[in-house]
Amino acid sequence: MLDLRRLRLLRELDHRGTIAAVAQALAFSPSAVSQQLAVLEREAGVPLLERTGRRVRLTPAGRNLARHAEALLERLELASAELVDARRGLAGPLRIGTFPTAARAILPAALVELGRRHPALEPMVSEIDPAAIADALRAGELDVALIHDYDFVPRAATPGLTVAPLCAESMYLASASRLDAPPDQVVAQCEAADWITASPGTACHQMTIRACQAAGYTPRVRHRIDEFSTVLALVAAGQGVALVPHLGTFDAPRGTVLTRVPIRRRTKIAFRSGGGGHPAVAAITAALRSSVPVGLDAE
């Protein structure tokens, strides 16, 4: 009989590519992951892994079994949802991951609504690096998460996860002086300006770089700041221009000019595949949809 916990490790190896990455994501030691995969191989009775130098990769049989593991884990999520639905009412922890602007502008009202409808649920919110959201969901550390992407930086599909749209918001070019240009020419007009971007490797940083490249140039980056309130303070101080989403423009300091540009940021709800029917996931999804702030478009 194949062990589902070991099948999860095989699925993660197929997704992540290295035993070290699997170990880090699931809080195991690499040796423990290797030992469990060796046991799974004995249970299967066929080679599942093959070594290529210091790395391992899945054999054709291993890849096939990983696909079956994906389907089994999705069915497990469905079964869990049905069991919860059979109980009387929703209760217990609900672990929610989010990014900062959604934590401030969307989640408070959603949590109030959730508490009103399901007082025995215990939502637990964690602000988490967007790059770590998928791993946390797949590892079972989160039940649901808010994620975002941009027109210039679409988010690639992740095996084992399902994403549902929540809302979309406009982007603004923040500057210290008014820009006299049509919306589709605003970014192009800032070619000679210093730019403030998010940290390299983030979707926010990629969005700014690609928006400028689409306008025909590579921006001259002067500051790298992730918090939008700090970005706007630097803009007001004449330290550069920046692209900021609608939810990041609250309390913009005096001296900041916001010019709308034809770029959108989209917020989405992510959860494990098969988990969309889980009553707790459905409950927070409904609460989030009812809490989309004015100025954002529900999707």
Short mmCIF file of N, CA, C and O in Angstrom, two decimals, residues 1 6 12 28 35 58 63 71 86 101 112-113 123 136 144 153 169 175 177 185-186 191 194 209 226 274 288 294:
data_model
loop_
_atom_site.label_atom_id
_atom_site.label_comp_id
_atom_site.label_asym_id
_atom_site.label_seq_id
_atom_site.Cartn_x
_atom_site.Cartn_y
_atom_site.Cartn_z
N MET A 1 0.85 -1.19 0.00
CA MET A 1 0.00 0.00 0.00
C MET A 1 0.89 1.25 0.00
O MET A 1 1.82 1.36 0.80
N ARG A 6 4.18 9.97 1.78
CA ARG A 6 5.34 9.82 0.89
C ARG A 6 4.99 10.25 -0.53
O ARG A 6 5.83 10.79 -1.25
N GLU A 12 5.94 16.85 -4.53
CA GLU A 12 6.72 18.07 -4.33
C GLU A 12 8.06 18.00 -5.06
O GLU A 12 8.52 19.01 -5.59
N PHE A 28 11.43 19.42 6.53
CA PHE A 28 12.12 18.16 6.77
C PHE A 28 13.61 18.39 6.59
O PHE A 28 14.04 19.40 6.04
N GLN A 35 15.14 9.38 2.61
CA GLN A 35 14.77 8.09 3.22
C GLN A 35 13.32 7.74 2.92
O GLN A 35 13.01 6.59 2.57
N LEU A 58 12.92 12.37 -11.55
CA LEU A 58 11.94 11.31 -11.58
C LEU A 58 12.04 10.50 -12.87
O LEU A 58 12.27 11.07 -13.96
N ARG A 63 7.19 10.06 -12.60
CA ARG A 63 6.35 11.19 -13.04
C ARG A 63 4.88 10.79 -13.10
O ARG A 63 3.99 11.56 -12.73
N ALA A 71 -3.67 14.03 -8.10
CA ALA A 71 -5.11 13.77 -8.14
C ALA A 71 -5.60 13.27 -6.78
O ALA A 71 -6.69 13.66 -6.32
N ALA A 86 -20.59 18.09 6.69
CA ALA A 86 -21.51 17.19 7.40
C ALA A 86 -21.63 17.53 8.88
O ALA A 86 -22.58 17.11 9.54
N THR A 101 -1.12 45.59 1.41
CA THR A 101 -2.23 46.49 1.10
C THR A 101 -3.59 45.79 1.24
O THR A 101 -4.58 46.41 1.66
N VAL A 112 -14.68 40.89 9.89
CA VAL A 112 -15.90 41.26 10.63
C VAL A 112 -17.09 40.49 10.08
O VAL A 112 -17.90 39.92 10.84
N GLU A 113 -17.22 40.45 8.75
CA GLU A 113 -18.33 39.73 8.13
C GLU A 113 -18.24 38.23 8.41
O GLU A 113 -19.25 37.58 8.70
N PRO A 123 -10.16 32.86 12.40
CA PRO A 123 -9.22 33.29 11.35
C PRO A 123 -7.89 33.72 11.94
O PRO A 123 -7.84 34.41 12.95
N ALA A 136 3.56 27.67 1.01
CA ALA A 136 2.84 27.60 2.27
C ALA A 136 1.48 26.93 2.10
O ALA A 136 1.03 26.16 2.96
N VAL A 144 -5.90 29.42 2.83
CA VAL A 144 -6.30 30.30 1.73
C VAL A 144 -5.36 31.50 1.75
O VAL A 144 -4.77 31.83 2.79
N VAL A 153 2.93 41.39 -15.64
CA VAL A 153 3.55 40.27 -14.91
C VAL A 153 2.46 39.27 -14.52
O VAL A 153 2.08 39.18 -13.34
N GLU A 169 -7.63 46.69 -9.66
CA GLU A 169 -7.47 48.11 -9.33
C GLU A 169 -6.56 48.78 -10.35
O GLU A 169 -5.73 48.14 -11.00
N SER A 175 4.27 61.20 -8.89
CA SER A 175 5.34 62.16 -9.19
C SER A 175 5.19 63.38 -8.31
O SER A 175 4.16 63.56 -7.64
N SER A 177 5.41 66.46 -9.57
CA SER A 177 4.85 67.54 -10.40
C SER A 177 3.86 66.94 -11.39
O SER A 177 3.94 65.75 -11.71
N GLN A 185 0.78 57.70 -22.46
CA GLN A 185 2.10 58.29 -22.71
C GLN A 185 2.79 58.74 -21.42
O GLN A 185 3.91 59.25 -21.47
N VAL A 186 2.13 58.55 -20.28
CA VAL A 186 2.66 59.06 -19.01
C VAL A 186 3.99 58.39 -18.66
O VAL A 186 4.96 59.06 -18.29
N GLU A 191 11.00 59.04 -19.00
CA GLU A 191 12.25 58.36 -19.37
C GLU A 191 13.47 58.98 -18.69
O GLU A 191 14.41 58.29 -18.28
N ASP A 194 14.43 59.81 -12.39
CA ASP A 194 14.85 58.73 -11.49
C ASP A 194 13.60 57.95 -11.08
O ASP A 194 12.52 58.52 -10.92
N ILE A 209 9.66 47.67 -14.39
CA ILE A 209 10.67 47.51 -15.44
C ILE A 209 10.01 47.24 -16.79
O ILE A 209 10.36 47.87 -17.80
N ASP A 226 9.89 48.66 -0.79
CA ASP A 226 8.71 47.81 -0.95
C ASP A 226 7.43 48.42 -0.38
O ASP A 226 6.34 48.13 -0.87
N GLY A 274 -9.13 21.43 -5.18
CA GLY A 274 -10.10 20.59 -4.48
C GLY A 274 -10.64 21.22 -3.24
O GLY A 274 -11.64 20.75 -2.67
N LEU A 288 -14.75 37.95 1.61
CA LEU A 288 -13.84 38.81 0.86
C LEU A 288 -14.56 39.51 -0.28
O LEU A 288 -14.36 40.70 -0.53
N VAL A 294 -14.57 50.42 -2.24
CA VAL A 294 -14.98 51.32 -3.31
C VAL A 294 -13.73 51.75 -4.08
O VAL A 294 -12.68 52.02 -3.50
#
